[in-house]
mmCIF file of C-alpha atoms in Angstrom:
data_model
loop_
_atom_site.group_PDB
_atom_site.id
_atom_site.type_symbol
_atom_site.label_atom_id
_atom_site.label_comp_id
_atom_site.label_asym_id
_atom_site.label_seq_id
_atom_site.Cartn_x
_atom_site.Cartn_y
_atom_site.Cartn_z
ATOM 1 C CA MET A 1 -50.391 7.574 -2.255
ATOM 2 C CA SER A 2 -51.469 3.514 -1.569
ATOM 3 C CA THR A 3 -50.349 2.014 0.712
ATOM 4 C CA HIS A 4 -47.439 0.014 -0.532
ATOM 5 C CA LEU A 5 -45.842 3.597 -1.713
ATOM 6 C CA LEU A 6 -45.664 5.164 1.663
ATOM 7 C CA HIS A 7 -43.556 2.175 2.974
ATOM 8 C CA HIS A 8 -41.478 2.058 0.374
ATOM 9 C CA ARG A 9 -40.358 6.173 1.002
ATOM 10 C CA LEU A 10 -40.165 6.414 5.141
ATOM 11 C CA PRO A 11 -36.823 4.161 5.657
ATOM 12 C CA TRP A 12 -35.786 7.093 3.037
ATOM 13 C CA ALA A 13 -37.539 10.340 5.765
ATOM 14 C CA LEU A 14 -36.160 8.231 8.789
ATOM 15 C CA CYS A 15 -32.303 8.306 6.883
ATOM 16 C CA LEU A 16 -32.493 12.017 5.536
ATOM 17 C CA ALA A 17 -33.219 13.741 9.557
ATOM 18 C CA GLY A 18 -30.541 11.675 10.743
ATOM 19 C CA LEU A 19 -28.070 13.425 9.072
ATOM 20 C CA ILE A 20 -29.169 16.377 9.649
ATOM 21 C CA ALA A 21 -29.382 15.418 13.942
ATOM 22 C CA LEU A 22 -26.152 14.433 13.566
ATOM 23 C CA GLY A 23 -24.998 17.235 11.150
ATOM 24 C CA GLY A 24 -25.897 20.287 14.123
ATOM 25 C CA CYS A 25 -24.761 17.981 16.806
ATOM 26 C CA LYS A 26 -20.933 18.138 14.713
ATOM 27 C CA SER A 27 -21.951 22.245 14.288
ATOM 28 C CA ASP A 28 -21.978 23.156 18.126
ATOM 29 C CA PRO A 29 -18.958 20.411 20.524
ATOM 30 C CA GLU A 30 -19.203 22.987 23.158
ATOM 31 C CA THR A 31 -23.559 22.174 23.181
ATOM 32 C CA ALA A 32 -22.932 18.647 23.483
ATOM 33 C CA LYS A 33 -19.420 18.693 25.984
ATOM 34 C CA ALA A 34 -22.436 20.993 28.355
ATOM 35 C CA ALA A 35 -24.657 18.585 27.830
ATOM 36 C CA ALA A 36 -23.361 15.721 28.464
ATOM 37 C CA ALA A 37 -20.801 17.124 30.988
ATOM 38 C CA PRO A 38 -21.756 15.470 35.027
ATOM 39 C CA ALA A 39 -24.381 17.537 37.267
ATOM 40 C CA ASP A 40 -21.708 18.406 40.187
ATOM 41 C CA ASP A 41 -23.296 20.054 43.751
ATOM 42 C CA GLY A 42 -20.296 21.435 44.748
ATOM 43 C CA GLY A 43 -18.496 22.548 41.398
ATOM 44 C CA SER A 44 -15.888 21.642 39.422
ATOM 45 C CA ALA A 45 -12.570 22.544 40.396
ATOM 46 C CA SER A 46 -10.839 26.051 39.608
ATOM 47 C CA LEU A 47 -6.907 25.113 40.100
ATOM 48 C CA SER A 48 -4.967 23.072 40.215
ATOM 49 C CA VAL A 49 -2.076 23.255 43.515
ATOM 50 C CA GLU A 50 0.755 21.546 44.792
ATOM 51 C CA LEU A 51 0.646 22.115 48.228
ATOM 52 C CA VAL A 52 4.598 23.084 49.756
ATOM 53 C CA LYS A 53 5.467 23.525 53.618
ATOM 54 C CA PRO A 54 7.787 25.909 55.181
ATOM 55 C CA GLN A 55 11.227 25.051 54.254
ATOM 56 C CA ALA A 56 13.413 25.255 58.176
ATOM 57 C CA ARG A 57 16.820 26.563 58.080
ATOM 58 C CA ALA A 58 19.911 28.689 58.621
ATOM 59 C CA LEU A 59 19.592 32.212 57.068
ATOM 60 C CA GLN A 60 21.310 35.226 56.930
ATOM 61 C CA ARG A 61 20.905 37.718 58.677
ATOM 62 C CA ARG A 62 21.591 40.610 56.814
ATOM 63 C CA LEU A 63 21.518 45.048 56.833
ATOM 64 C CA VAL A 64 21.105 46.759 53.442
ATOM 65 C CA ALA A 65 22.957 50.524 53.374
ATOM 66 C CA SER A 66 24.656 52.691 50.799
ATOM 67 C CA GLY A 67 27.779 54.525 50.908
ATOM 68 C CA ALA A 68 30.841 56.359 50.067
ATOM 69 C CA ILE A 69 34.146 54.410 48.532
ATOM 70 C CA ALA A 70 36.564 57.296 49.872
ATOM 71 C CA ALA A 71 40.465 56.643 51.196
ATOM 72 C CA GLN A 72 41.036 54.801 53.886
ATOM 73 C CA GLU A 73 44.041 57.441 55.158
ATOM 74 C CA GLU A 74 44.060 60.195 52.344
ATOM 75 C CA MET A 75 47.933 62.096 52.837
ATOM 76 C CA LEU A 76 47.489 66.155 50.741
ATOM 77 C CA LEU A 77 51.685 66.638 49.964
ATOM 78 C CA GLY A 78 53.147 70.116 49.493
ATOM 79 C CA VAL A 79 57.007 71.923 50.315
ATOM 80 C CA GLU A 80 57.828 74.173 52.717
ATOM 81 C CA LEU A 81 59.517 76.164 50.698
ATOM 82 C CA SER A 82 57.698 79.256 49.342
ATOM 83 C CA GLY A 83 58.383 81.506 46.055
ATOM 84 C CA VAL A 84 60.327 78.776 44.662
ATOM 85 C CA ARG A 85 59.272 77.565 40.596
ATOM 86 C CA VAL A 86 58.367 74.053 40.265
ATOM 87 C CA ALA A 87 60.860 72.920 37.781
ATOM 88 C CA GLU A 88 59.011 68.698 37.191
ATOM 89 C CA VAL A 89 56.436 66.875 38.327
ATOM 90 C CA LEU A 90 57.464 63.260 38.042
ATOM 91 C CA VAL A 91 54.150 61.200 38.856
ATOM 92 C CA ASP A 92 50.322 61.943 38.055
ATOM 93 C CA VAL A 93 46.897 60.915 39.161
ATOM 94 C CA GLY A 94 46.643 56.939 39.247
ATOM 95 C CA GLU A 95 50.368 55.840 39.404
ATOM 96 C CA ASN A 96 50.719 54.151 42.196
ATOM 97 C CA VAL A 97 54.740 55.345 44.267
ATOM 98 C CA ARG A 98 56.904 53.971 46.876
ATOM 99 C CA LYS A 99 57.963 55.395 49.724
ATOM 100 C CA GLY A 100 60.491 58.006 49.293
ATOM 101 C CA GLN A 101 60.344 57.773 45.936
ATOM 102 C CA VAL A 102 60.676 62.206 44.622
ATOM 103 C CA LEU A 103 57.188 62.831 43.536
ATOM 104 C CA LEU A 104 58.146 66.664 41.761
ATOM 105 C CA ARG A 105 61.468 68.867 42.198
ATOM 106 C CA LEU A 106 62.208 72.470 42.874
ATOM 107 C CA ASP A 107 63.850 75.414 41.188
ATOM 108 C CA THR A 108 67.498 74.326 42.687
ATOM 109 C CA ARG A 109 69.598 77.493 41.391
ATOM 110 C CA THR A 110 68.893 80.072 44.499
ATOM 111 C CA LEU A 111 69.641 77.506 47.136
ATOM 112 C CA ALA A 112 72.326 75.833 45.135
ATOM 113 C CA SER A 113 74.135 79.558 45.307
ATOM 114 C CA ASP A 114 73.150 79.913 49.170
ATOM 115 C CA GLN A 115 74.974 76.495 49.626
ATOM 116 C CA ARG A 116 77.998 77.239 47.693
ATOM 117 C CA GLN A 117 78.242 80.458 50.120
ATOM 118 C CA ALA A 118 77.607 79.062 53.875
ATOM 119 C CA ASP A 119 80.699 76.681 52.074
ATOM 120 C CA ALA A 120 83.203 79.353 52.232
ATOM 121 C CA ALA A 121 81.523 80.770 54.899
ATOM 122 C CA VAL A 122 82.743 77.855 57.076
ATOM 123 C CA ALA A 123 85.782 77.371 55.362
ATOM 124 C CA GLU A 124 86.942 81.521 56.185
ATOM 125 C CA ALA A 125 85.747 80.676 59.729
ATOM 126 C CA GLU A 126 87.916 77.740 59.682
ATOM 127 C CA ALA A 127 90.415 79.164 58.698
ATOM 128 C CA ALA A 128 89.826 82.013 61.467
ATOM 129 C CA LEU A 129 90.536 79.183 63.765
ATOM 130 C CA ALA A 130 92.823 78.558 62.957
ATOM 131 C CA VAL A 131 94.824 81.507 64.032
ATOM 132 C CA ALA A 132 93.658 82.023 66.380
ATOM 133 C CA GLN A 133 94.664 78.670 67.669
ATOM 134 C CA ARG A 134 98.690 79.127 67.153
ATOM 135 C CA ASN A 135 97.970 82.855 67.731
ATOM 136 C CA ASN A 136 96.787 81.278 71.424
ATOM 137 C CA GLN A 137 98.996 79.354 71.208
ATOM 138 C CA ARG A 138 101.694 81.053 71.185
ATOM 139 C CA MET A 139 100.812 84.135 74.130
ATOM 140 C CA GLY A 140 101.033 80.792 76.353
ATOM 141 C CA ALA A 141 104.185 79.730 76.203
ATOM 142 C CA LEU A 142 105.126 83.439 76.504
ATOM 143 C CA ARG A 143 102.650 83.880 78.782
ATOM 144 C CA GLU A 144 104.646 81.349 81.369
ATOM 145 C CA LYS A 145 107.566 83.011 80.285
ATOM 146 C CA GLY A 146 106.832 85.907 81.802
ATOM 147 C CA LEU A 147 107.192 87.929 78.208
ATOM 148 C CA ILE A 148 102.918 89.656 78.221
ATOM 149 C CA SER A 149 100.703 90.065 80.216
ATOM 150 C CA ALA A 150 98.078 87.978 81.684
ATOM 151 C CA ARG A 151 94.986 90.715 79.611
ATOM 152 C CA ASP A 152 96.774 90.232 75.897
ATOM 153 C CA ALA A 153 96.837 86.454 77.413
ATOM 154 C CA ASP A 154 93.370 86.459 77.868
ATOM 155 C CA GLU A 155 92.071 88.498 74.899
ATOM 156 C CA MET A 156 94.530 86.216 72.362
ATOM 157 C CA TRP A 157 92.253 83.386 74.060
ATOM 158 C CA GLY A 158 88.656 85.085 73.598
ATOM 159 C CA ALA A 159 89.668 85.467 69.652
ATOM 160 C CA ALA A 160 90.186 82.137 69.186
ATOM 161 C CA THR A 161 86.897 81.971 71.574
ATOM 162 C CA GLN A 162 85.058 84.007 68.987
ATOM 163 C CA ALA A 163 86.218 82.324 66.333
ATOM 164 C CA THR A 164 85.636 78.887 67.461
ATOM 165 C CA ALA A 165 81.683 80.329 67.641
ATOM 166 C CA ARG A 166 81.585 82.156 64.731
ATOM 167 C CA LEU A 167 82.834 78.225 62.646
ATOM 168 C CA ALA A 168 80.001 77.079 63.894
ATOM 169 C CA SER A 169 77.179 79.611 63.258
ATOM 170 C CA ALA A 170 78.537 78.878 59.432
ATOM 171 C CA LYS A 171 77.714 75.377 60.180
ATOM 172 C CA ALA A 172 74.638 75.705 60.793
ATOM 173 C CA GLN A 173 73.938 78.360 58.693
ATOM 174 C CA ARG A 174 75.725 75.602 56.083
ATOM 175 C CA GLU A 175 73.279 73.078 57.476
ATOM 176 C CA ALA A 176 70.226 74.756 57.801
ATOM 177 C CA VAL A 177 70.776 75.975 53.443
ATOM 178 C CA ALA A 178 71.362 71.686 52.353
ATOM 179 C CA LEU A 179 67.797 71.134 54.643
ATOM 180 C CA ARG A 180 66.312 74.062 52.232
ATOM 181 C CA LEU A 181 67.809 71.974 49.343
ATOM 182 C CA SER A 182 66.286 68.961 50.252
ATOM 183 C CA PHE A 183 62.875 70.255 51.015
ATOM 184 C CA ALA A 184 62.998 71.137 47.600
ATOM 185 C CA GLU A 185 62.558 67.427 46.239
ATOM 186 C CA LEU A 186 58.809 66.058 47.344
ATOM 187 C CA ARG A 187 59.380 62.360 48.135
ATOM 188 C CA ALA A 188 56.214 59.985 48.973
ATOM 189 C CA PRO A 189 56.492 59.792 52.950
ATOM 190 C CA ASP A 190 54.779 56.028 52.041
ATOM 191 C CA ASP A 191 53.093 53.477 49.936
ATOM 192 C CA GLY A 192 50.272 54.331 47.856
ATOM 193 C CA ALA A 193 48.700 56.090 45.040
ATOM 194 C CA ILE A 194 48.264 59.577 43.656
ATOM 195 C CA SER A 195 44.725 60.334 44.240
ATOM 196 C CA ARG A 196 44.975 64.252 42.764
ATOM 197 C CA ARG A 197 47.370 66.182 41.664
ATOM 198 C CA ASP A 198 46.945 70.257 41.613
ATOM 199 C CA VAL A 199 50.614 71.510 40.809
ATOM 200 C CA GLN A 200 52.199 71.516 36.917
ATOM 201 C CA PRO A 201 55.658 72.978 36.070
ATOM 202 C CA GLY A 202 56.778 76.986 36.242
ATOM 203 C CA GLN A 203 53.860 76.787 39.034
ATOM 204 C CA VAL A 204 55.801 79.394 42.077
ATOM 205 C CA VAL A 205 54.354 77.327 45.172
ATOM 206 C CA SER A 206 54.239 78.960 48.416
ATOM 207 C CA SER A 207 54.961 76.952 51.589
ATOM 208 C CA GLY A 208 51.957 74.692 52.763
ATOM 209 C CA ALA A 209 50.243 74.770 49.676
ATOM 210 C CA GLU A 210 48.054 71.201 48.883
ATOM 211 C CA LEU A 211 50.250 69.621 45.789
ATOM 212 C CA LEU A 212 49.442 66.464 45.178
ATOM 213 C CA ARG A 213 47.569 63.842 47.220
ATOM 214 C CA LEU A 214 48.362 60.162 48.174
ATOM 215 C CA ILE A 215 46.227 57.211 49.556
ATOM 216 C CA ARG A 216 48.481 56.090 52.056
ATOM 217 C CA GLN A 217 49.298 52.787 50.879
ATOM 218 C CA SER A 218 46.526 52.573 48.651
ATOM 219 C CA ARG A 219 43.292 51.280 50.830
ATOM 220 C CA LEU A 220 39.652 52.305 49.847
ATOM 221 C CA GLU A 221 37.396 51.556 52.843
ATOM 222 C CA TRP A 222 33.150 51.552 52.312
ATOM 223 C CA ARG A 223 31.873 54.295 54.573
ATOM 224 C CA GLY A 224 27.952 52.863 55.403
ATOM 225 C CA ASN A 225 25.102 56.170 56.604
ATOM 226 C CA LEU A 226 22.720 53.293 59.148
ATOM 227 C CA PRO A 227 20.276 54.164 60.986
ATOM 228 C CA GLU A 228 20.401 54.340 64.898
ATOM 229 C CA ALA A 229 18.853 51.398 65.318
ATOM 230 C CA GLU A 230 20.246 49.390 63.378
ATOM 231 C CA LEU A 231 23.824 50.842 64.069
ATOM 232 C CA ILE A 232 23.746 49.720 67.321
ATOM 233 C CA ARG A 233 23.801 45.690 65.562
ATOM 234 C CA VAL A 234 26.544 45.454 63.779
ATOM 235 C CA GLU A 235 30.567 44.489 65.652
ATOM 236 C CA GLU A 236 33.078 45.497 64.372
ATOM 237 C CA GLY A 237 34.982 42.573 62.596
ATOM 238 C CA THR A 238 31.519 42.200 60.774
ATOM 239 C CA SER A 239 31.489 41.129 56.941
ATOM 240 C CA VAL A 240 29.933 43.557 54.203
ATOM 241 C CA ILE A 241 30.168 42.617 50.606
ATOM 242 C CA VAL A 242 30.254 46.081 48.488
ATOM 243 C CA ASN A 243 28.151 45.646 44.709
ATOM 244 C CA SER A 244 30.054 47.348 42.680
ATOM 245 C CA PRO A 245 28.353 49.154 39.671
ATOM 246 C CA ASP A 246 30.040 47.179 37.468
ATOM 247 C CA GLY A 247 28.128 44.130 39.068
ATOM 248 C CA SER A 248 30.689 42.301 40.852
ATOM 249 C CA GLN A 249 31.302 41.854 44.175
ATOM 250 C CA ALA A 250 34.228 43.573 47.119
ATOM 251 C CA GLN A 251 34.605 41.828 50.077
ATOM 252 C CA ALA A 252 35.257 44.232 53.130
ATOM 253 C CA ARG A 253 34.903 43.812 57.463
ATOM 254 C CA VAL A 254 34.297 46.993 59.243
ATOM 255 C CA ARG A 255 36.994 48.016 61.325
ATOM 256 C CA ARG A 256 35.506 50.885 63.089
ATOM 257 C CA ILE A 257 31.541 52.193 64.040
ATOM 258 C CA ALA A 258 31.378 55.744 65.134
ATOM 259 C CA THR A 259 30.517 56.734 68.429
ATOM 260 C CA ALA A 260 27.828 59.353 67.670
ATOM 261 C CA VAL A 261 24.924 59.827 65.990
ATOM 262 C CA ASP A 262 24.190 62.461 63.662
ATOM 263 C CA SER A 263 21.369 64.397 64.844
ATOM 264 C CA ALA A 264 19.203 65.700 63.084
ATOM 265 C CA SER A 265 19.222 62.525 60.096
ATOM 266 C CA ARG A 266 19.767 60.191 63.195
ATOM 267 C CA THR A 267 21.739 57.638 61.281
ATOM 268 C CA GLY A 268 25.241 56.780 61.969
ATOM 269 C CA VAL A 269 28.490 56.060 59.818
ATOM 270 C CA VAL A 270 30.563 52.264 59.870
ATOM 271 C CA TYR A 271 34.355 51.815 58.038
ATOM 272 C CA ALA A 272 34.697 48.901 56.501
ATOM 273 C CA SER A 273 37.862 47.715 54.993
ATOM 274 C CA LEU A 274 37.866 46.621 51.338
ATOM 275 C CA ALA A 275 40.575 43.475 51.200
ATOM 276 C CA ASP A 276 40.677 44.477 47.231
ATOM 277 C CA PRO A 277 38.339 47.398 45.941
ATOM 278 C CA GLY A 278 38.579 45.669 42.097
ATOM 279 C CA LYS A 279 36.603 47.988 40.232
ATOM 280 C CA LEU A 280 35.798 50.793 43.201
ATOM 281 C CA ARG A 281 37.489 53.445 42.892
ATOM 282 C CA ALA A 282 37.744 56.920 46.028
ATOM 283 C CA GLY A 283 34.456 59.019 45.373
ATOM 284 C CA MET A 284 31.942 56.353 44.411
ATOM 285 C CA PHE A 285 29.004 55.255 46.331
ATOM 286 C CA ALA A 286 27.610 51.860 46.712
ATOM 287 C CA GLN A 287 25.536 50.172 48.165
ATOM 288 C CA GLY A 288 26.708 47.222 51.097
ATOM 289 C CA GLU A 289 25.649 43.936 52.664
ATOM 290 C CA LEU A 290 26.431 43.482 56.085
ATOM 291 C CA LEU A 291 26.095 39.987 57.327
ATOM 292 C CA LEU A 292 25.243 39.616 61.048
ATOM 293 C CA GLY A 293 25.140 35.198 61.069
ATOM 294 C CA GLU A 294 23.266 33.273 60.638
ATOM 295 C CA THR A 295 19.641 32.370 62.184
ATOM 296 C CA PRO A 296 17.077 29.850 61.882
ATOM 297 C CA ALA A 297 13.515 30.939 59.424
ATOM 298 C CA LEU A 298 10.500 28.780 58.249
ATOM 299 C CA LEU A 299 10.791 30.253 54.456
ATOM 300 C CA LEU A 300 8.021 28.990 51.236
ATOM 301 C CA PRO A 301 8.600 30.140 47.831
ATOM 302 C CA LEU A 302 7.784 33.527 46.753
ATOM 303 C CA ALA A 303 4.655 32.640 44.620
ATOM 304 C CA ALA A 304 3.367 31.367 47.763
ATOM 305 C CA VAL A 305 2.427 34.658 49.730
ATOM 306 C CA VAL A 306 0.154 36.695 47.571
ATOM 307 C CA GLN A 307 0.501 40.848 48.954
ATOM 308 C CA ARG A 308 -3.744 42.239 49.634
ATOM 309 C CA ASP A 309 -4.859 45.511 51.907
ATOM 310 C CA GLY A 310 -1.090 45.737 52.327
ATOM 311 C CA HIS A 311 -1.073 42.660 54.449
ATOM 312 C CA SER A 312 0.344 39.465 53.684
ATOM 313 C CA TYR A 313 -0.985 36.485 52.996
ATOM 314 C CA VAL A 314 -1.024 32.145 52.421
ATOM 315 C CA PHE A 315 -4.162 30.224 51.423
ATOM 316 C CA ARG A 316 -4.406 27.235 52.383
ATOM 317 C CA VAL A 317 -6.742 24.173 51.805
ATOM 318 C CA GLY A 318 -9.814 22.488 53.506
ATOM 319 C CA GLU A 319 -12.408 20.736 53.850
ATOM 320 C CA GLN A 320 -13.955 19.843 50.271
ATOM 321 C CA GLN A 321 -10.306 21.244 49.134
ATOM 322 C CA ARG A 322 -11.595 24.261 49.275
ATOM 323 C CA VAL A 323 -8.765 27.210 50.437
ATOM 324 C CA THR A 324 -9.360 29.428 53.514
ATOM 325 C CA ARG A 325 -6.583 33.070 53.351
ATOM 326 C CA GLN A 326 -4.549 33.125 55.904
ATOM 327 C CA ARG A 327 -2.225 35.954 56.986
ATOM 328 C CA VAL A 328 1.247 35.831 57.911
ATOM 329 C CA GLU A 329 3.612 37.665 59.003
ATOM 330 C CA ILE A 330 6.723 38.207 56.471
ATOM 331 C CA GLY A 331 9.692 39.220 56.517
ATOM 332 C CA ARG A 332 13.371 38.263 55.436
ATOM 333 C CA VAL A 333 13.730 36.711 51.425
ATOM 334 C CA ASP A 334 16.803 35.016 50.283
ATOM 335 C CA GLY A 335 16.737 34.338 46.660
ATOM 336 C CA SER A 336 14.052 32.635 45.253
ATOM 337 C CA GLN A 337 11.739 31.684 49.256
ATOM 338 C CA ILE A 338 11.204 34.823 51.801
ATOM 339 C CA GLU A 339 11.089 34.110 55.159
ATOM 340 C CA ILE A 340 7.849 33.346 57.103
ATOM 341 C CA VAL A 341 8.054 34.970 60.724
ATOM 342 C CA SER A 342 5.001 34.355 62.152
ATOM 343 C CA GLY A 343 1.345 32.727 61.196
ATOM 344 C CA LEU A 344 2.242 29.878 60.046
ATOM 345 C CA ALA A 345 3.116 27.014 62.018
ATOM 346 C CA ALA A 346 5.948 24.082 59.948
ATOM 347 C CA ASP A 347 4.128 21.134 59.787
ATOM 348 C CA GLN A 348 1.052 23.273 58.074
ATOM 349 C CA ALA A 349 1.298 23.586 54.272
ATOM 350 C CA VAL A 350 0.428 25.661 51.942
ATOM 351 C CA VAL A 351 -0.046 26.331 48.055
ATOM 352 C CA ALA A 352 2.852 26.594 46.353
ATOM 353 C CA ARG A 353 2.334 28.741 43.227
ATOM 354 C CA GLY A 354 -1.126 30.380 41.822
ATOM 355 C CA ALA A 355 -2.372 31.265 45.295
ATOM 356 C CA GLY A 356 -2.484 35.460 43.028
ATOM 357 C CA PHE A 357 -5.623 32.974 40.696
ATOM 358 C CA LEU A 358 -6.956 32.100 44.373
ATOM 359 C CA SER A 359 -9.027 33.797 46.618
ATOM 360 C CA GLU A 360 -10.400 32.916 49.545
ATOM 361 C CA GLY A 361 -13.047 29.440 48.957
ATOM 362 C CA ASP A 362 -12.135 28.884 46.476
ATOM 363 C CA ARG A 363 -11.978 24.474 45.089
ATOM 364 C CA VAL A 364 -9.242 22.949 44.016
ATOM 365 C CA ARG A 365 -7.185 20.190 42.214
ATOM 366 C CA ILE A 366 -3.886 19.162 45.158
ATOM 367 C CA VAL A 367 -1.917 17.316 42.600
ATOM 368 C CA PRO A 368 1.475 15.812 43.455
ATOM 369 C CA ALA A 369 4.792 17.963 44.203
ATOM 370 C CA GLN A 370 6.737 16.634 41.994
ATOM 371 C CA SER A 371 3.606 16.466 38.170
ATOM 372 C CA GLY A 372 5.066 20.676 37.391
ATOM 373 C CA THR A 373 3.856 23.975 37.660
ATOM 374 C CA ALA A 374 0.454 24.553 38.574
ATOM 375 C CA ALA A 375 -1.489 26.412 35.756
ATOM 376 C CA PRO A 376 -5.254 27.647 35.808
#
């Protein structure tokens, strides 16, 4: 091959080699990036983080307990007559009633007959008394004239006295019959709501048997069970938030605290009156929060605290932007924040988010708090 031909083909060969090298670089971008990345003796930052300091503010002290909804005062209603048939029941479960309202009536036919007999006995006694009194007056006049003996006059006076006593007895019997007749109507002893009905028309009832139940004044209460250590922290008048099964809340206030605890469970009961029960009903089971007042606290976001090995930790950023794990004691949770009881000072900043991705000694990059959430 001549020297002239060699010099003519050499530029084309160099161009072809350059194209092949360029194509190889384009097909492996990761290799190119790795080759172009500068060496870092300390290692690159694995996570961009924000720092946050504990927030000092007042936090409500709460005790959470479960308990039953019950009537504050429930009255068991019955009649004072035995062997009498129920004529009609005028109320049903859930109805609100007023004091003195008739709730049920008994069959009064037998009692009405007794009432008529008592009236007749009183009339008969009144007539007998009138006759005895007139005879006694006549005998008194004759005795003054000496026309009858003292013995006859005394007998006539005694007859008038007996007639007076018989009339009083007849009236007392009539009043007893009238009282029994009044028992034929069961009336509400106070305002309230009917919570139970165990009687039907036609039923023969007995004295003292429970026929109806009345929640007096329709007042309900929450009865929360608390361990003895927490029971002593509650005082009368403490506010309570009772959570309904549908998610709504009702306000209550502690009116009474049990004076003794159960010897087996070591728990006691607090009785909290519900101002407006809403959808709560007697017999329901609900959770309540007792508000014991506000106290100062240090709060961190929940995402800043991690649980490992059964303990709570936060991460602080030290030299060369490496994180150090620091153990803390946590307390109450308030929404998206948690109380730090001990282990962290108010001026110490910690990683706000992404702490769950960190380990002791990891290097991080700190970004301003307003930059948004840190991402690994």
